[in-house]
mmCIF file of C-alpha atoms in Angstrom:
data_model
loop_
_atom_site.group_PDB
_atom_site.id
_atom_site.type_symbol
_atom_site.label_atom_id
_atom_site.label_comp_id
_atom_site.label_asym_id
_atom_site.label_seq_id
_atom_site.Cartn_x
_atom_site.Cartn_y
_atom_site.Cartn_z
ATOM 1 C CA MET A 1 -15.619 -2.909 4.999
ATOM 2 C CA THR A 2 -18.752 -1.755 6.756
ATOM 3 C CA THR A 3 -22.200 -1.633 5.196
ATOM 4 C CA PRO A 4 -25.092 0.842 5.714
ATOM 5 C CA ASN A 5 -26.973 -1.709 7.875
ATOM 6 C CA ASP A 6 -24.007 -2.292 10.186
ATOM 7 C CA PHE A 7 -25.247 -2.030 13.788
ATOM 8 C CA ARG A 8 -21.809 -2.087 15.421
ATOM 9 C CA SER A 9 -20.591 0.946 17.323
ATOM 10 C CA ARG A 10 -18.444 3.526 15.545
ATOM 11 C CA ALA A 11 -15.386 2.342 17.474
ATOM 12 C CA GLU A 12 -16.049 -1.289 16.456
ATOM 13 C CA ARG A 13 -16.503 -0.291 12.783
ATOM 14 C CA ASP A 14 -13.307 1.792 12.826
ATOM 15 C CA ALA A 15 -11.360 -1.047 14.436
ATOM 16 C CA ALA A 16 -12.663 -3.533 11.854
ATOM 17 C CA ASP A 17 -11.815 -1.152 9.021
ATOM 18 C CA GLU A 18 -8.289 -0.682 10.360
ATOM 19 C CA VAL A 19 -7.782 -4.453 10.516
ATOM 20 C CA GLU A 20 -8.964 -4.793 6.907
ATOM 21 C CA ILE A 21 -6.661 -2.009 5.708
ATOM 22 C CA ARG A 22 -3.689 -3.509 7.578
ATOM 23 C CA GLU A 23 -4.408 -6.896 5.961
ATOM 24 C CA ARG A 24 -4.538 -5.238 2.534
ATOM 25 C CA ILE A 25 -1.183 -3.546 3.134
ATOM 26 C CA ALA A 26 0.275 -6.873 4.314
ATOM 27 C CA ARG A 27 -0.909 -8.466 1.034
ATOM 28 C CA ALA A 28 0.766 -5.632 -0.892
ATOM 29 C CA VAL A 29 4.030 -6.251 0.968
ATOM 30 C CA GLU A 30 3.790 -9.961 0.137
ATOM 31 C CA ALA A 31 3.140 -9.144 -3.535
ATOM 32 C CA LEU A 32 6.144 -6.809 -3.637
ATOM 33 C CA ARG A 33 8.435 -9.425 -2.109
ATOM 34 C CA ALA A 34 7.128 -11.964 -4.646
ATOM 35 C CA LYS A 35 7.476 -9.400 -7.477
ATOM 36 C CA ASP A 36 3.855 -10.169 -8.401
ATOM 37 C CA LEU A 37 2.358 -7.351 -10.516
ATOM 38 C CA GLY A 38 -0.934 -9.224 -10.876
ATOM 39 C CA ALA A 39 -1.430 -9.355 -7.119
ATOM 40 C CA LEU A 40 -0.576 -5.650 -6.833
ATOM 41 C CA GLU A 41 -3.046 -4.810 -9.591
ATOM 42 C CA ARG A 42 -5.833 -6.518 -7.624
ATOM 43 C CA LEU A 43 -4.980 -4.448 -4.532
ATOM 44 C CA TYR A 44 -4.830 -0.940 -6.016
ATOM 45 C CA THR A 45 -7.842 1.095 -7.073
ATOM 46 C CA THR A 46 -7.845 2.167 -10.712
ATOM 47 C CA ASP A 47 -7.508 5.833 -9.708
ATOM 48 C CA VAL A 48 -4.623 5.372 -7.272
ATOM 49 C CA VAL A 49 -2.366 8.400 -6.792
ATOM 50 C CA SER A 50 1.019 7.775 -5.223
ATOM 51 C CA PHE A 51 4.121 9.778 -4.563
ATOM 52 C CA ASP A 52 7.414 7.973 -4.926
ATOM 53 C CA ILE A 53 11.074 8.744 -4.542
ATOM 54 C CA GLU A 54 11.953 8.500 -8.248
ATOM 55 C CA PRO A 55 10.762 10.912 -10.983
ATOM 56 C CA PRO A 56 8.079 11.446 -11.829
ATOM 57 C CA LEU A 57 7.358 11.834 -8.133
ATOM 58 C CA GLN A 58 3.595 11.576 -8.644
ATOM 59 C CA HIS A 59 2.045 8.508 -10.280
ATOM 60 C CA VAL A 60 -1.641 8.793 -11.266
ATOM 61 C CA GLY A 61 -3.687 5.712 -12.122
ATOM 62 C CA ILE A 62 -3.031 2.026 -11.770
ATOM 63 C CA ALA A 63 -1.070 1.742 -15.030
ATOM 64 C CA ALA A 64 1.446 4.359 -13.861
ATOM 65 C CA LYS A 65 1.775 2.728 -10.435
ATOM 66 C CA LEU A 66 2.273 -0.741 -11.907
ATOM 67 C CA GLU A 67 4.808 0.608 -14.407
ATOM 68 C CA ASN A 68 6.772 2.009 -11.469
ATOM 69 C CA TRP A 69 6.786 -1.379 -9.721
ATOM 70 C CA ALA A 70 7.665 -3.174 -12.966
ATOM 71 C CA THR A 71 10.781 -0.984 -13.183
ATOM 72 C CA VAL A 72 11.693 -1.916 -9.613
ATOM 73 C CA PHE A 73 11.234 -5.603 -10.415
ATOM 74 C CA GLN A 74 13.491 -5.285 -13.477
ATOM 75 C CA VAL A 75 16.289 -3.720 -11.412
ATOM 76 C CA PHE A 76 16.049 -5.963 -8.337
ATOM 77 C CA GLU A 77 16.841 -9.670 -8.236
ATOM 78 C CA SER A 78 15.117 -9.886 -4.859
ATOM 79 C CA VAL A 79 12.891 -7.325 -3.187
ATOM 80 C CA THR A 80 12.562 -6.647 0.509
ATOM 81 C CA TYR A 81 9.794 -4.284 1.545
ATOM 82 C CA GLU A 82 8.916 -3.432 5.118
ATOM 83 C CA VAL A 83 6.294 -1.180 6.672
ATOM 84 C CA ARG A 84 6.911 0.144 10.184
ATOM 85 C CA ASP A 85 5.048 2.387 12.599
ATOM 86 C CA LEU A 86 1.804 2.236 10.617
ATOM 87 C CA THR A 87 -0.880 4.466 12.117
ATOM 88 C CA PHE A 88 -4.389 5.327 10.935
ATOM 89 C CA THR A 89 -7.078 7.906 11.339
ATOM 90 C CA VAL A 90 -10.340 6.321 10.241
ATOM 91 C CA GLY A 91 -13.426 8.376 9.349
ATOM 92 C CA ASP A 92 -16.832 7.663 7.866
ATOM 93 C CA ASP A 93 -15.748 7.803 4.225
ATOM 94 C CA VAL A 94 -11.975 7.787 4.243
ATOM 95 C CA ALA A 95 -9.001 6.592 6.252
ATOM 96 C CA PHE A 96 -5.544 8.131 6.301
ATOM 97 C CA GLY A 97 -2.465 6.229 7.271
ATOM 98 C CA HIS A 98 1.194 7.008 7.672
ATOM 99 C CA ALA A 99 4.133 4.673 7.936
ATOM 100 C CA PHE A 100 7.797 4.301 7.301
ATOM 101 C CA ALA A 101 8.178 2.017 4.305
ATOM 102 C CA ARG A 102 11.545 0.708 3.207
ATOM 103 C CA LEU A 103 12.372 -0.855 -0.139
ATOM 104 C CA SER A 104 15.649 -2.730 -0.292
ATOM 105 C CA GLY A 105 17.010 -5.953 -1.687
ATOM 106 C CA THR A 106 19.597 -7.347 -4.051
ATOM 107 C CA LEU A 107 20.092 -5.741 -7.442
ATOM 108 C CA LYS A 108 20.475 -7.811 -10.610
ATOM 109 C CA ASN A 109 24.236 -7.090 -10.491
ATOM 110 C CA GLY A 110 24.440 -8.703 -7.031
ATOM 111 C CA ALA A 111 24.809 -5.487 -5.040
ATOM 112 C CA ALA A 112 22.753 -5.220 -1.866
ATOM 113 C CA THR A 113 20.838 -2.016 -1.173
ATOM 114 C CA ASN A 114 19.845 -0.506 2.169
ATOM 115 C CA GLY A 115 16.783 1.239 0.833
ATOM 116 C CA CYS A 116 14.812 4.088 2.307
ATOM 117 C CA GLY A 117 11.481 5.816 2.153
ATOM 118 C CA SER A 118 8.351 6.812 3.999
ATOM 119 C CA GLY A 119 4.798 7.043 2.919
ATOM 120 C CA SER A 120 1.225 8.016 3.485
ATOM 121 C CA ARG A 121 -1.730 5.920 2.495
ATOM 122 C CA THR A 122 -5.331 6.918 1.920
ATOM 123 C CA ALA A 123 -8.104 4.376 1.836
ATOM 124 C CA SER A 124 -11.816 4.566 1.352
ATOM 125 C CA ALA A 125 -12.867 3.255 4.714
ATOM 126 C CA ARG A 126 -16.495 2.500 3.984
ATOM 127 C CA SER A 127 -16.357 0.978 0.516
ATOM 128 C CA THR A 128 -13.077 -0.354 -0.953
ATOM 129 C CA ALA A 129 -9.579 0.252 0.352
ATOM 130 C CA SER A 130 -6.743 1.601 -1.751
ATOM 131 C CA GLY A 131 -3.082 1.789 -1.070
#
């Protein structure tokens, strides 16, 4: 992310921040497909707040978010996760993103799922990103 002594233009800083956030989301997708909780833990901030499709709809903190993914990993034999139409608005201190995210895969009982979902992401654009 950018630093206080960054002499690039605002547009250049925003573009660089967007690239970094996209790379972070790509690493999260890889971690989900690999069912790697450790990799996910390294990507989320400790105070992450997420809204998911299964109750409780709101998950606060990294432990709650990782518990949610652990449940997914227990139910799925293989996980497919895709992010489409990802867009960002990047500001000085924060970035907001929106995308269609789809979780699907093969359940432990062999049944295939189509999956569904959408999501919004918020990231600190000038310090550390969160997803």
